[in-house]
Amino acid sequence: MPEPVELPEVVRIARDLIRIDTTNWGEGRSAGEREAAEYVGAYLEGLGLQPEYFEPVPRRTNLSVRVPGRDRTKPALVLHGHLDVVPAVAEDWSVDPFGGEIRDGMLWGRGAVDMKDMDAMILASLGTILRAGEQPERDLVVTFFADEENGGVEGSQLVVRERPEWFAGATEAISEVGGYSIPVGDRQAYLLQVGEKALVWLRLRARGVAGHGSRFHTDNAVTRLAEAVAALGRTAWPLALTDTTRQTVAGLADLCGGDPSDPDAVADRTGPASGFLRSTLRTTTNPTGLTAGYKHNVIPDAAVATIDVRTLPGREDEVLAEIQRIVGDDIVVEISHRDIGLEVPFSGPLVEAMVGALDRHDPGVPVIPYLMGGGTDNKALAELGIAGYGFAPLRLPRELDFTGMFHGVDERVPLDALTFGQRVLTDLLRSY
């Protein structure tokens, strides 16, 4: 299907960014963000701004620019996005994951929801304001990071350490995975992200004795690892609410008439978003990779699994101790990456401004706080005392499994959700 002759600017930017392959496999393997950063930088320069680049690792490019506000006595607001995306296996997709195809009123491609849509909304909102000869209400620190999909090891973590002056005078930040609509029973609500679970990436390592594949063998590393992975992957972690998730459950229950004493049942009333929300109510430990062996008839002496662990903020150590108990003492548990969890208040002028901006563009739809199961570069900014929120506003069709497309197949975002998001974000930047 041919593209419309005149695409909205926010759609064009998102499409262009999707067409720049910034795949990040993790652990230092990446296509690099340099070309995407140069695209963003050229756009900002076209608005009369002078972005600064920081590339501490070859091709892992970060950039930032400060946009002066009308009232420079107010603390600056950080507006940030990441330019990398997770891998996409083209054979699994119905479109080219890096083609930026427009079909059925949607923009398809890797990064359409995570998070080149928000990158485009940031840029287009700035363009709308500055080309009109206006200024944002306060200074904006507009920053685009590398390596977010690897925990920011070669991106935000290095930026915060080596370029803290970029964020001087900033106290709050907004970025991805919040401000989007979900169905709640027969009604709608917007979720505003005010927290993130802690992240611990683990390797489970089993040792055994190597030998011929045909022999009677009781010391098999693969068997030992498989038993540990199955035990951990099948663990049903108990419900454990935080201040944020209590507010989430109460808000959802009030809308759908559910019983707040049964949080899982309440979450199940949110249609496609239910799995995403249920993950915020407990620890999750998902096996994501297995490595063992080098020939069909050789029993290897070692086997390794990767586990993605997400705990509620502050629960990391107790969860790690329980994981060791579950897998057994003969399995070595190694931490390959660890990040903090976050919770910030669902109150204050910024929250009021975000809620107000949504209400002006979609009147009467309630906004509910939630704790995200994943993580963002807000964790790195927290080291500078900056309180981070998720606010990439999108008004979405009830039937669209939006949260299921994060790192999924056939990632896509409605065009009208992008233009809605740009209007809301522009409104916020003009007024807050």
XYZ file of C-alpha atoms in Angstrom:
432
model
C 0.000 0.000 0.000
C 1.541 3.359 -0.973
C 2.261 5.871 1.764
C 0.100 8.978 2.024
C 1.550 11.872 0.065
C 1.739 14.126 3.111
C 2.658 12.353 6.313
C 2.571 14.257 9.599
C 6.054 15.277 10.655
C 6.033 13.053 13.746
C 5.256 10.039 11.549
C 7.993 10.908 9.053
C 10.579 11.207 11.815
C 9.562 7.923 13.443
C 9.619 6.181 10.052
C 13.053 7.581 9.221
C 14.454 6.452 12.582
C 13.019 2.943 12.176
C 14.793 2.714 8.816
C 18.138 3.274 10.556
C 19.151 -0.119 11.948
C 20.354 0.441 15.521
C 20.126 -3.169 16.669
C 21.659 -3.844 20.074
C 22.419 -7.497 20.845
C 23.876 -6.601 24.241
C 27.233 -7.211 25.884
C 28.946 -4.784 23.500
C 27.511 -6.212 20.254
C 25.644 -3.493 18.425
C 25.071 -1.938 15.019
C 25.680 1.367 16.795
C 23.556 4.480 17.179
C 25.811 6.921 15.324
C 23.702 7.363 12.167
C 20.515 7.766 14.190
C 22.253 10.292 16.451
C 23.442 12.218 13.404
C 19.881 12.266 12.030
C 18.577 13.604 15.344
C 21.425 16.108 15.560
C 20.736 17.416 12.061
C 17.071 17.922 12.942
C 17.997 19.835 16.099
C 20.495 21.966 14.180
C 17.717 22.783 11.715
C 15.842 24.301 14.656
C 18.817 26.534 15.454
C 20.130 24.366 18.291
C 23.683 23.121 18.788
C 23.645 19.581 20.213
C 26.717 18.139 21.896
C 27.802 14.589 21.079
C 29.439 12.060 23.389
C 30.758 8.782 22.001
C 32.736 7.058 24.775
C 32.672 3.772 22.848
C 33.048 3.761 19.035
C 29.664 4.163 17.305
C 27.762 4.218 20.634
C 26.688 7.833 20.226
C 24.792 9.959 22.757
C 23.760 13.574 22.230
C 22.171 16.351 24.232
C 21.052 19.945 23.853
C 19.624 22.493 26.273
C 16.607 24.451 25.049
C 16.192 27.729 26.974
C 12.802 28.236 28.589
C 10.770 31.357 29.293
C 11.328 31.073 33.040
C 14.911 30.007 33.669
C 14.460 30.264 37.432
C 12.492 27.010 37.311
C 14.358 23.685 37.506
C 15.132 22.189 34.121
C 13.186 19.199 32.801
C 15.025 16.316 31.123
C 13.300 14.961 28.037
C 15.092 11.784 26.983
C 14.913 8.825 24.658
C 17.120 5.984 23.514
C 18.100 5.291 19.921
C 18.910 1.564 20.065
C 16.471 -1.289 19.527
C 16.463 -4.987 20.358
C 17.139 -7.483 17.530
C 14.402 -8.515 15.109
C 14.366 -11.837 13.241
C 13.046 -10.791 9.839
C 11.666 -14.251 9.006
C 9.248 -13.985 11.941
C 7.782 -10.658 10.799
C 5.089 -9.990 8.204
C 6.967 -6.824 7.136
C 10.605 -5.773 6.920
C 11.347 -4.853 10.566
C 13.545 -1.979 9.379
C 11.380 -0.895 6.451
C 9.276 1.678 8.287
C 6.213 0.472 6.374
C 2.858 2.212 6.749
C -0.061 -0.182 6.526
C -3.617 -0.206 7.882
C -3.165 3.185 9.496
C -0.114 2.068 11.438
C 3.646 2.508 11.284
C 5.375 -0.881 11.441
C 8.933 -1.704 12.407
C 11.397 -2.399 15.177
C 11.307 0.610 17.476
C 7.755 1.674 16.609
C 6.813 1.383 20.290
C 10.266 1.022 21.916
C 11.024 3.838 21.521
C 11.476 5.610 18.216
C 7.845 6.720 18.461
C 8.666 8.779 21.558
C 11.935 9.995 20.010
C 9.878 11.343 17.130
C 7.320 12.946 19.449
C 10.105 14.728 21.322
C 11.628 16.111 18.131
C 8.352 17.065 16.454
C 7.109 18.787 19.630
C 10.278 20.863 19.805
C 9.902 21.682 16.135
C 6.321 22.860 16.626
C 7.286 25.131 19.515
C 10.517 26.598 18.158
C 9.358 27.160 14.579
C 6.429 29.135 15.991
C 8.961 31.464 17.616
C 7.992 30.232 21.079
C 9.928 28.778 23.998
C 9.093 25.971 26.405
C 8.029 27.127 29.862
C 11.328 26.033 31.458
C 14.730 24.860 30.247
C 14.588 21.467 28.563
C 17.568 19.119 28.567
C 16.844 17.035 25.471
C 19.017 13.910 25.473
C 19.198 10.788 23.330
C 21.079 7.813 24.766
C 22.804 4.762 23.331
C 22.664 1.210 24.728
C 19.482 1.426 26.790
C 18.553 -2.108 25.736
C 21.727 -3.332 27.459
C 21.062 -1.451 30.682
C 22.810 1.716 29.482
C 26.271 0.265 30.145
C 27.711 2.052 27.083
C 25.116 4.813 27.154
C 23.349 6.564 30.025
C 25.610 5.130 32.715
C 28.692 6.601 31.044
C 26.900 9.860 30.210
C 25.852 10.395 33.828
C 29.397 9.670 34.980
C 31.296 11.659 32.320
C 28.835 14.407 31.316
C 26.845 15.263 34.453
C 26.996 18.940 33.470
C 24.475 18.212 30.725
C 21.844 17.859 33.446
C 22.805 20.799 35.658
C 19.754 22.314 37.346
C 17.423 19.473 36.325
C 15.254 17.801 38.960
C 12.772 15.746 36.900
C 12.710 13.716 33.705
C 10.178 12.173 31.361
C 10.695 9.356 28.896
C 9.088 6.138 27.627
C 6.472 3.578 28.695
C 3.774 5.687 30.282
C 0.895 7.919 29.313
C -0.715 5.310 27.045
C -4.337 4.191 27.169
C -5.615 0.743 28.114
C -9.093 -0.788 28.351
C -10.428 -1.270 31.879
C -13.617 -3.281 31.728
C -15.828 -1.289 29.371
C -13.953 1.945 30.088
C -10.536 3.423 29.307
C -7.681 4.762 31.437
C -4.197 6.140 30.927
C -1.267 4.598 32.787
C 1.361 7.033 34.045
C 4.643 5.360 34.921
C 5.945 6.416 38.340
C 8.269 3.506 39.049
C 10.327 0.670 37.648
C 11.180 -2.752 38.978
C 14.797 -3.535 39.769
C 16.747 -5.454 37.138
C 19.164 -8.320 37.733
C 20.504 -10.299 34.782
C 21.910 -13.641 35.862
C 23.903 -16.496 34.437
C 23.313 -19.941 35.890
C 26.370 -22.120 35.439
C 26.394 -25.892 35.865
C 29.498 -28.088 35.864
C 29.758 -31.792 35.149
C 32.097 -34.376 33.667
C 32.663 -34.514 29.910
C 32.303 -37.836 28.127
C 31.001 -39.811 25.173
C 27.335 -39.296 24.367
C 26.665 -43.026 24.423
C 27.829 -43.811 27.940
C 25.891 -44.269 31.171
C 26.513 -40.856 32.735
C 25.154 -39.429 36.000
C 27.199 -36.209 36.151
C 25.741 -34.328 33.179
C 25.992 -30.521 33.252
C 23.162 -30.103 30.747
C 20.776 -32.199 32.845
C 21.752 -30.360 36.003
C 21.238 -26.956 34.344
C 17.962 -27.994 32.723
C 16.536 -29.018 36.082
C 17.583 -25.711 37.627
C 16.177 -23.643 34.750
C 12.879 -25.524 34.818
C 12.557 -25.091 38.572
C 13.230 -21.367 38.396
C 11.148 -20.739 35.282
C 8.141 -22.462 36.849
C 8.397 -20.654 40.181
C 5.200 -18.741 40.924
C 6.473 -15.742 42.855
C 3.977 -14.459 45.411
C 1.964 -11.293 45.093
C 3.742 -8.348 46.742
C 2.340 -4.836 46.442
C 4.136 -1.514 46.792
C 2.679 1.938 47.414
C 2.474 2.425 43.652
C 0.861 -0.891 42.775
C -1.701 -0.477 45.566
C -2.725 2.756 43.841
C -2.777 0.951 40.501
C -5.046 -1.826 41.744
C -7.341 0.597 43.561
C -7.658 2.831 40.510
C -8.365 -0.038 38.137
C -10.831 -1.672 40.545
C -12.714 1.596 40.910
C -13.148 1.789 37.144
C -14.138 -1.806 36.434
C -15.936 -2.671 39.653
C -13.374 -5.327 40.544
C -12.351 -6.530 43.972
C -9.099 -4.768 45.012
C -8.341 -7.656 47.369
C -7.721 -9.801 44.247
C -5.160 -7.760 42.263
C -4.645 -10.412 39.578
C -8.359 -10.525 38.820
C -8.429 -6.732 38.604
C -5.463 -6.755 36.209
C -7.250 -9.345 34.085
C -9.963 -6.750 33.393
C -7.476 -4.719 31.315
C -7.594 -6.866 28.198
C -4.311 -7.080 26.279
C -2.483 -5.128 29.015
C -3.225 -7.703 31.709
C -0.011 -9.728 31.373
C 2.055 -6.549 31.477
C 0.278 -5.341 34.608
C 0.354 -8.700 36.411
C 4.141 -8.696 36.042
C 4.272 -5.494 38.093
C 2.678 -7.202 41.094
C 5.429 -9.728 41.810
C 8.985 -10.792 41.061
C 9.539 -12.455 37.679
C 12.405 -14.806 36.747
C 12.327 -15.668 33.057
C 14.914 -17.925 31.387
C 16.042 -16.257 28.152
C 18.970 -18.310 26.851
C 20.787 -21.659 26.994
C 24.346 -22.464 25.925
C 25.921 -25.916 26.137
C 27.756 -28.499 24.093
C 29.656 -28.519 20.821
C 28.876 -31.911 19.229
C 25.935 -34.287 19.223
C 27.850 -37.220 20.696
C 29.919 -35.319 23.268
C 28.611 -34.692 26.781
C 29.930 -31.220 27.734
C 31.424 -30.416 31.099
C 29.624 -27.065 31.413
C 26.259 -25.487 30.594
C 25.067 -21.903 31.007
C 21.625 -20.253 31.102
C 20.667 -16.579 31.141
C 17.845 -15.406 33.407
C 16.062 -12.052 33.329
C 15.091 -11.209 36.914
C 12.828 -8.264 37.764
C 12.179 -7.615 41.435
C 10.186 -5.011 43.279
C 12.366 -2.073 44.374
C 14.614 -3.009 47.292
C 13.914 -6.758 47.122
C 16.962 -7.755 45.050
C 19.057 -9.402 47.769
C 16.258 -11.500 49.227
C 15.247 -12.639 45.721
C 18.827 -13.613 44.874
C 19.020 -15.707 48.035
C 15.754 -17.446 47.125
C 16.977 -18.092 43.569
C 20.066 -19.838 44.924
C 17.818 -22.002 47.120
C 15.578 -22.885 44.163
C 18.377 -23.879 41.769
C 20.496 -25.623 44.404
C 23.986 -25.166 45.740
C 25.611 -27.010 42.844
C 24.534 -24.266 40.410
C 26.719 -21.159 40.317
C 24.636 -17.959 40.164
C 26.530 -15.081 38.540
C 25.291 -11.494 38.252
C 26.076 -10.049 34.816
C 24.160 -6.772 35.289
C 22.224 -5.158 38.102
C 20.169 -1.951 38.243
C 18.144 -0.298 40.965
C 14.366 -0.126 41.188
C 12.564 3.203 41.375
C 9.383 4.682 42.782
C 8.537 8.390 42.615
C 5.415 10.159 43.888
C 2.194 10.294 41.917
C 1.816 13.887 43.018
C 3.321 17.312 42.521
C 3.284 19.935 39.750
C 4.766 17.728 37.003
C 2.268 14.920 37.612
C -0.554 17.459 37.695
C 0.716 18.926 34.411
C 0.900 15.529 32.685
C -2.561 14.541 33.901
C -3.892 17.947 32.841
C -2.379 17.700 29.355
C -3.987 14.299 28.801
C -7.342 15.566 30.056
C -7.279 18.544 27.689
C -6.867 16.223 24.703
C -8.975 13.273 25.928
C -11.369 14.741 28.496
C -12.700 12.658 31.342
C -10.429 9.636 30.952
C -8.759 8.883 34.305
C -4.990 8.619 34.739
C -3.689 5.838 36.999
C -0.119 5.440 38.291
C 1.738 2.194 37.711
C 5.057 0.500 38.349
C 6.646 -0.729 35.119
C 8.000 -4.260 34.981
C 10.901 -3.198 32.753
C 13.429 -0.399 33.052
C 14.515 2.846 31.389
C 17.400 5.295 31.448
C 15.613 7.048 34.319
C 17.619 4.692 36.540
C 20.892 6.295 35.485
C 19.479 9.806 35.923
C 18.383 8.864 39.447
C 22.083 8.823 40.357
C 21.998 12.607 39.827
C 18.908 13.000 42.008
C 16.576 13.373 39.020
C 13.075 11.908 39.500
C 12.010 10.087 36.339
C 8.531 9.453 34.935
C 7.246 7.519 31.932
C 5.112 9.764 29.723
C 4.962 8.890 26.029
C 1.269 9.731 25.539
C -0.629 7.495 23.103
C -4.380 7.102 22.666
C -4.698 3.507 21.486
C -7.430 1.217 20.119
C -8.882 -1.035 22.813
C -8.069 -4.201 20.899
C -4.407 -3.379 20.184
C -1.974 -5.443 22.270
C 0.371 -2.488 22.665
C 2.338 -3.769 25.656
C 2.780 -7.149 23.966
C 4.707 -5.485 21.141
C 7.590 -4.344 23.336
C 10.419 -6.571 22.037
C 7.775 -8.537 20.122
C 7.072 -9.411 16.491
C 5.286 -7.024 14.090
C 5.812 -4.021 16.364
C 3.591 -1.147 15.226
C 1.919 2.042 16.382
C -1.193 3.797 15.021
C -0.452 6.984 13.090
C -3.201 8.866 14.901
C -1.698 7.800 18.248
C 1.592 9.416 17.203
C -0.073 12.696 16.252
C -2.130 12.610 19.455
C 1.032 12.060 21.488
C 2.824 14.933 19.828
C -0.068 17.301 20.570
C -0.171 16.269 24.237
C 3.597 16.496 24.655
C 3.736 19.890 22.930
C 1.004 21.132 25.252
C 2.936 19.894 28.300
C 6.198 21.539 27.236
C 4.486 24.830 26.561
C 2.712 24.890 29.908
C 4.929 23.180 32.513
